[in-house]
Amino acid sequence: MTRRSVLVVLFDDLQSLDVTGPVEVFAGASQAAGGAYEIRTASLDGAPVRTSSRLTLVPDTSLADAVGPHTLLVPGGNGTRAPDPRLVDWLRLHAPRAERLVSVCTGALLLAEAGLLDGHRATTHWASCDHLARRYPAVDVEPDPIFVRDGKLATSAGVTAGIDLALALVEEDLGRDIALTVARHLVVFLRRPGNQAQFSAQLAAQTARREPLRDVQQHITEHPEGDLSVEALAARARLSPRHFARAFQEETGTTPGRYVERVRLEHARRLLEDSPDGVEEISRGCGYGTPEAMRRAFVKTLGTAPAEYRRRFRTLTTK
């Protein structure tokens, strides 16, 4: 088995989970696969760094002494806002030599500053996607996915998305069984697809201020198969349909219909990824009624049919 080296770049004011999340994934995979990864950390001068949460991380070496790795991982955090020019220069010179270049969260800003994302697709934390696109117009920014692969480049969204990306890389390197072993140990999903949205329907919408509307939001999430018409939801909130629709949009930032659509699609995606249920059963359980209605929703939003989506992203082994 080929032993792959992983070098994690450290700098002051980084987000600690951007480092520890992927490192735990690679370390777990290495343990499960007989030393498949050699993981090292490095800062500019080899000195300890303070994270944004005030933890101190002690690197293994300095970047000047770091040998060219197979995988170079650049975390994000507040320290990417005004980076040390020496760090950007080091990335510009040495990062292209890595066989795989990975960023977590706003680590993509460091790669972009070094010119390494020009002409490539990339993502970052949702709150920084507009900034990345404006400041670096040569980068093709995709704001929705939790991670994006473009050749040797792999960029991920905020914080925990780095774990998803690391698991995907482990699966690519060592196979699904090792990745599943690590995921189970960390008590996380084996794989959230890279094109899964950074926001769930509940996070994308605001939480309503008034309890009856919050109850409606919860009801939609728990019963996607039910009657979720405006009239039925308004009756649950004890409001007239017109008053309910206006109040729901004012307090959540979206219409009841769009909210229901997102919840149903999200639920259907999870079942296609993680359950053995057939498409017809899933369509009924998610409130679509028929497979054709669910197919239209998938094609409209995701550009692919449910069967193709399952083929690409299913995480269960069929027995």
Short mmCIF file of C-alpha atoms in Angstrom, two decimals:
data_model
loop_
_atom_site.label_atom_id
_atom_site.label_comp_id
_atom_site.label_asym_id
_atom_site.label_seq_id
_atom_site.Cartn_x
_atom_site.Cartn_y
_atom_site.Cartn_z
CA MET A 1 0.00 0.00 0.00
CA THR A 2 1.31 3.44 -0.95
CA ARG A 3 1.92 5.67 2.08
CA ARG A 4 0.67 9.17 1.38
CA SER A 5 2.04 12.20 3.18
CA VAL A 6 -0.36 14.89 4.43
CA LEU A 7 0.99 18.30 5.37
CA VAL A 8 -1.27 20.72 7.24
CA VAL A 9 -0.36 24.40 7.11
CA LEU A 10 -0.69 26.24 10.44
CA PHE A 11 -0.93 29.98 11.06
CA ASP A 12 -2.20 32.24 13.81
CA ASP A 13 -5.95 32.75 14.23
CA LEU A 14 -6.92 29.68 12.23
CA GLN A 15 -10.13 27.74 12.91
CA SER A 16 -9.06 24.77 15.05
CA LEU A 17 -11.71 22.37 13.73
CA ASP A 18 -10.51 23.00 10.18
CA VAL A 19 -7.30 21.28 11.29
CA THR A 20 -8.45 18.71 13.82
CA GLY A 21 -11.46 17.46 11.83
CA PRO A 22 -9.55 16.36 8.70
CA VAL A 23 -6.53 15.26 10.76
CA GLU A 24 -8.75 12.92 12.80
CA VAL A 25 -10.13 11.47 9.57
CA PHE A 26 -6.70 10.85 8.03
CA ALA A 27 -5.29 9.57 11.33
CA GLY A 28 -8.19 7.16 11.78
CA ALA A 29 -7.80 5.90 8.23
CA SER A 30 -4.06 5.47 8.73
CA GLN A 31 -4.65 3.41 11.85
CA ALA A 32 -7.28 1.29 10.10
CA ALA A 33 -5.11 0.74 7.03
CA GLY A 34 -1.72 0.04 8.54
CA GLY A 35 -0.10 3.45 8.32
CA ALA A 36 -1.56 4.64 5.03
CA TYR A 37 -0.94 8.31 5.86
CA GLU A 38 1.96 10.23 7.35
CA ILE A 39 0.50 13.41 8.84
CA ARG A 40 2.61 16.43 9.69
CA THR A 41 1.88 20.04 10.57
CA ALA A 42 4.03 23.06 9.78
CA SER A 43 4.00 26.80 10.46
CA LEU A 44 6.11 29.49 8.83
CA ASP A 45 8.89 29.43 11.42
CA GLY A 46 8.00 26.20 13.17
CA ALA A 47 6.62 28.18 16.12
CA PRO A 48 3.36 27.36 17.94
CA VAL A 49 0.23 29.11 16.67
CA ARG A 50 -2.86 30.34 18.52
CA THR A 51 -6.21 29.43 17.03
CA SER A 52 -9.25 31.69 16.97
CA SER A 53 -10.60 29.76 19.98
CA ARG A 54 -7.30 30.46 21.80
CA LEU A 55 -6.03 26.90 21.62
CA THR A 56 -2.31 26.57 20.99
CA LEU A 57 -1.14 24.17 18.29
CA VAL A 58 2.50 23.07 18.19
CA PRO A 59 3.64 22.20 14.66
CA ASP A 60 5.96 19.34 13.78
CA THR A 61 8.24 21.51 11.68
CA SER A 62 8.59 24.75 9.76
CA LEU A 63 7.30 25.22 6.24
CA ALA A 64 10.85 25.85 5.10
CA ASP A 65 11.81 22.34 6.21
CA ALA A 66 8.65 20.59 5.06
CA VAL A 67 9.19 18.03 2.33
CA GLY A 68 6.79 18.18 -0.61
CA PRO A 69 3.66 16.28 0.46
CA HIS A 70 1.20 14.19 -1.46
CA THR A 71 -1.69 16.18 0.07
CA LEU A 72 -1.31 19.78 1.21
CA LEU A 73 -4.15 20.98 3.43
CA VAL A 74 -4.80 24.66 4.12
CA PRO A 75 -7.32 25.47 6.88
CA GLY A 76 -9.39 28.63 7.21
CA GLY A 77 -10.24 31.06 9.97
CA ASN A 78 -9.82 34.71 10.82
CA GLY A 79 -6.13 34.47 10.00
CA THR A 80 -6.96 34.34 6.29
CA ARG A 81 -8.24 37.93 6.29
CA ALA A 82 -4.81 39.57 6.39
CA PRO A 83 -2.35 36.72 5.87
CA ASP A 84 1.38 36.97 6.34
CA PRO A 85 2.80 37.67 2.85
CA ARG A 86 5.46 35.04 3.50
CA LEU A 87 2.75 32.40 3.84
CA VAL A 88 1.16 33.43 0.54
CA ASP A 89 4.58 33.39 -1.15
CA TRP A 90 5.28 29.90 0.24
CA LEU A 91 1.96 28.62 -1.07
CA ARG A 92 2.53 30.20 -4.48
CA LEU A 93 5.92 28.50 -4.78
CA HIS A 94 5.37 25.13 -3.11
CA ALA A 95 1.66 24.26 -3.26
CA PRO A 96 1.66 23.43 -7.00
CA ARG A 97 4.14 20.65 -6.26
CA ALA A 98 1.64 18.75 -4.13
CA GLU A 99 -0.27 15.98 -5.85
CA ARG A 100 -3.45 17.11 -4.13
CA LEU A 101 -4.21 20.60 -2.85
CA VAL A 102 -7.00 20.90 -0.28
CA SER A 103 -8.55 23.86 1.49
CA VAL A 104 -11.07 23.91 4.31
CA CYS A 105 -13.46 26.82 4.80
CA THR A 106 -11.77 30.19 4.12
CA GLY A 107 -8.47 28.47 3.42
CA ALA A 108 -9.64 28.94 -0.17
CA LEU A 109 -8.91 32.67 0.24
CA LEU A 110 -5.24 31.87 0.85
CA LEU A 111 -5.11 29.68 -2.23
CA ALA A 112 -6.83 32.37 -4.27
CA GLU A 113 -4.43 35.05 -3.00
CA ALA A 114 -1.56 32.85 -4.17
CA GLY A 115 -3.20 32.57 -7.61
CA LEU A 116 -3.77 28.85 -7.23
CA LEU A 117 -7.51 28.91 -7.90
CA ASP A 118 -7.44 31.01 -11.06
CA GLY A 119 -9.46 29.30 -13.78
CA HIS A 120 -10.76 26.65 -11.38
CA ARG A 121 -14.04 25.86 -9.65
CA ALA A 122 -13.98 26.33 -5.89
CA THR A 123 -16.11 26.91 -2.83
CA THR A 124 -15.67 28.25 0.69
CA HIS A 125 -17.77 29.08 3.73
CA TRP A 126 -21.13 30.46 2.60
CA ALA A 127 -20.45 33.80 4.32
CA SER A 128 -17.27 34.30 2.27
CA CYS A 129 -18.38 33.12 -1.18
CA ASP A 130 -19.35 36.61 -2.37
CA HIS A 131 -16.05 38.02 -1.09
CA LEU A 132 -14.09 35.28 -2.85
CA ALA A 133 -15.93 35.91 -6.11
CA ARG A 134 -15.52 39.69 -5.97
CA ARG A 135 -11.89 39.79 -4.92
CA TYR A 136 -10.74 36.98 -7.21
CA PRO A 137 -12.85 37.17 -10.40
CA ALA A 138 -10.68 34.54 -12.12
CA VAL A 139 -12.06 31.93 -9.69
CA ASP A 140 -15.30 30.14 -10.61
CA VAL A 141 -16.99 30.25 -7.19
CA GLU A 142 -19.75 27.73 -6.47
CA PRO A 143 -21.55 28.91 -3.32
CA ASP A 144 -23.85 25.94 -2.71
CA PRO A 145 -21.81 22.68 -2.52
CA ILE A 146 -20.17 21.51 0.68
CA PHE A 147 -17.07 20.67 -1.33
CA VAL A 148 -15.85 20.98 -4.90
CA ARG A 149 -13.30 18.82 -6.72
CA ASP A 150 -11.53 20.27 -9.76
CA GLY A 151 -8.56 18.21 -10.83
CA LYS A 152 -5.94 18.16 -8.10
CA LEU A 153 -7.77 20.95 -6.26
CA ALA A 154 -10.35 20.23 -3.56
CA THR A 155 -12.04 23.06 -1.66
CA SER A 156 -14.67 22.73 1.03
CA ALA A 157 -17.26 24.85 2.74
CA GLY A 158 -17.22 25.84 6.39
CA VAL A 159 -15.75 23.92 9.29
CA THR A 160 -17.36 20.45 9.41
CA ALA A 161 -17.43 20.24 5.61
CA GLY A 162 -13.68 19.61 5.92
CA ILE A 163 -14.55 16.28 7.55
CA ASP A 164 -16.84 15.39 4.63
CA LEU A 165 -14.12 16.23 2.15
CA ALA A 166 -11.47 14.30 4.07
CA LEU A 167 -13.73 11.23 4.17
CA ALA A 168 -14.27 11.51 0.41
CA LEU A 169 -10.50 11.65 -0.12
CA VAL A 170 -9.97 8.62 2.13
CA GLU A 171 -12.62 6.71 0.20
CA GLU A 172 -10.87 7.64 -3.02
CA ASP A 173 -7.47 6.53 -1.67
CA LEU A 174 -8.33 3.48 0.39
CA GLY A 175 -11.86 2.42 -0.50
CA ARG A 176 -15.30 2.64 1.01
CA ASP A 177 -14.73 0.13 3.83
CA ILE A 178 -11.91 2.14 5.41
CA ALA A 179 -13.84 5.40 5.02
CA LEU A 180 -16.90 3.80 6.60
CA THR A 181 -14.81 2.54 9.53
CA VAL A 182 -13.56 6.07 10.17
CA ALA A 183 -17.02 7.60 9.79
CA ARG A 184 -18.49 5.15 12.27
CA HIS A 185 -15.71 5.87 14.77
CA LEU A 186 -16.30 9.63 14.46
CA VAL A 187 -20.08 9.12 14.51
CA VAL A 188 -20.62 11.04 11.26
CA PHE A 189 -22.20 10.19 7.92
CA LEU A 190 -19.83 8.37 5.58
CA ARG A 191 -20.51 10.83 2.83
CA ARG A 192 -22.57 13.88 2.36
CA PRO A 193 -22.36 14.33 -1.41
CA GLY A 194 -20.14 17.18 -2.49
CA ASN A 195 -23.04 18.84 -4.27
CA GLN A 196 -25.23 18.75 -1.16
CA ALA A 197 -26.19 22.29 -0.22
CA GLN A 198 -24.32 24.01 2.60
CA PHE A 199 -27.70 24.85 4.15
CA SER A 200 -30.47 22.47 5.04
CA ALA A 201 -33.95 23.81 4.43
CA GLN A 202 -34.23 24.66 8.11
CA LEU A 203 -30.95 26.55 8.16
CA ALA A 204 -31.51 28.28 4.84
CA ALA A 205 -34.74 29.76 6.15
CA GLN A 206 -34.98 31.88 9.24
CA THR A 207 -36.66 30.45 12.31
CA ALA A 208 -40.01 32.12 12.79
CA ARG A 209 -40.40 34.36 15.84
CA ARG A 210 -43.94 33.30 16.72
CA GLU A 211 -44.49 29.88 18.23
CA PRO A 212 -47.39 28.84 15.92
CA LEU A 213 -45.19 29.43 12.87
CA ARG A 214 -42.24 27.61 14.47
CA ASP A 215 -44.61 24.73 15.13
CA VAL A 216 -45.57 24.72 11.45
CA GLN A 217 -41.90 24.61 10.43
CA GLN A 218 -41.33 21.65 12.71
CA HIS A 219 -44.46 19.92 11.46
CA ILE A 220 -43.30 20.26 7.84
CA THR A 221 -39.93 18.73 8.72
CA GLU A 222 -41.46 15.81 10.59
CA HIS A 223 -44.31 15.11 8.14
CA PRO A 224 -43.15 15.79 4.56
CA GLU A 225 -45.67 13.22 3.34
CA GLY A 226 -48.65 15.05 4.79
CA ASP A 227 -51.04 17.67 3.49
CA LEU A 228 -48.79 20.72 3.49
CA SER A 229 -50.99 23.03 1.49
CA VAL A 230 -51.20 26.64 2.61
CA GLU A 231 -54.75 26.02 3.78
CA ALA A 232 -53.76 23.04 5.95
CA LEU A 233 -50.73 24.80 7.40
CA ALA A 234 -52.71 27.96 8.05
CA ALA A 235 -55.32 25.95 9.96
CA ARG A 236 -52.53 24.46 12.07
CA ALA A 237 -51.28 27.95 12.89
CA ARG A 238 -54.86 29.13 13.53
CA LEU A 239 -54.56 31.86 10.91
CA SER A 240 -56.35 32.63 7.69
CA PRO A 241 -54.48 31.32 4.60
CA ARG A 242 -53.73 34.87 3.43
CA HIS A 243 -52.50 36.02 6.84
CA PHE A 244 -50.48 32.83 7.31
CA ALA A 245 -48.72 33.06 3.93
CA ARG A 246 -47.77 36.69 4.54
CA ALA A 247 -46.59 36.09 8.11
CA PHE A 248 -44.62 32.96 7.17
CA GLN A 249 -42.70 34.79 4.45
CA GLU A 250 -42.05 37.80 6.67
CA GLU A 251 -40.64 35.68 9.48
CA THR A 252 -38.75 33.00 7.53
CA GLY A 253 -37.70 34.84 4.38
CA THR A 254 -39.36 32.33 2.08
CA THR A 255 -42.86 31.30 1.05
CA PRO A 256 -44.58 28.26 2.58
CA GLY A 257 -44.53 26.53 -0.81
CA ARG A 258 -40.80 26.97 -1.33
CA TYR A 259 -40.08 25.85 2.21
CA VAL A 260 -42.12 22.68 1.70
CA GLU A 261 -40.36 22.01 -1.62
CA ARG A 262 -36.93 22.25 -0.01
CA VAL A 263 -37.85 20.03 2.93
CA ARG A 264 -39.35 17.36 0.69
CA LEU A 265 -36.39 17.40 -1.68
CA GLU A 266 -33.94 17.22 1.20
CA HIS A 267 -35.83 14.30 2.76
CA ALA A 268 -35.96 12.46 -0.56
CA ARG A 269 -32.22 12.93 -1.08
CA ARG A 270 -31.45 11.47 2.33
CA LEU A 271 -33.64 8.43 1.67
CA LEU A 272 -32.08 7.85 -1.75
CA GLU A 273 -28.61 8.05 -0.20
CA ASP A 274 -29.20 6.04 2.97
CA SER A 275 -32.24 3.75 2.59
CA PRO A 276 -33.03 0.69 0.47
CA ASP A 277 -36.55 1.97 -0.28
CA GLY A 278 -37.64 2.11 -3.90
CA VAL A 279 -38.24 5.36 -5.76
CA GLU A 280 -42.02 4.87 -5.72
CA GLU A 281 -42.06 4.33 -1.96
CA ILE A 282 -39.79 7.33 -1.37
CA SER A 283 -41.94 9.56 -3.59
CA ARG A 284 -45.00 8.72 -1.50
CA GLY A 285 -43.15 9.10 1.80
CA CYS A 286 -41.89 12.54 0.83
CA GLY A 287 -45.22 13.90 -0.29
CA TYR A 288 -44.65 13.81 -4.05
CA GLY A 289 -47.37 11.26 -4.62
CA THR A 290 -45.85 9.78 -7.78
CA PRO A 291 -42.32 8.99 -8.99
CA GLU A 292 -42.87 11.32 -11.94
CA ALA A 293 -43.60 14.28 -9.64
CA MET A 294 -40.44 13.56 -7.68
CA ARG A 295 -38.44 13.18 -10.89
CA ARG A 296 -39.59 16.61 -12.07
CA ALA A 297 -38.56 18.17 -8.76
CA PHE A 298 -35.12 16.55 -8.91
CA VAL A 299 -34.48 17.54 -12.52
CA LYS A 300 -35.63 21.10 -11.87
CA THR A 301 -33.45 21.63 -8.80
CA LEU A 302 -30.54 19.21 -9.16
CA GLY A 303 -30.41 18.61 -12.89
CA THR A 304 -30.59 14.83 -12.45
CA ALA A 305 -33.26 12.16 -12.00
CA PRO A 306 -33.70 10.31 -8.66
CA ALA A 307 -32.33 7.02 -10.00
CA GLU A 308 -29.16 8.70 -11.27
CA TYR A 309 -28.82 10.63 -8.01
CA ARG A 310 -29.00 7.37 -6.05
CA ARG A 311 -26.45 5.72 -8.31
CA ARG A 312 -23.96 8.50 -7.72
CA PHE A 313 -24.45 9.12 -4.02
CA ARG A 314 -25.83 6.03 -2.35
CA THR A 315 -23.91 5.16 0.82
CA LEU A 316 -25.41 1.77 1.68
CA THR A 317 -24.21 -1.52 0.28
CA THR A 318 -27.10 -3.43 -1.24
CA LYS A 319 -27.31 -6.98 0.04
#
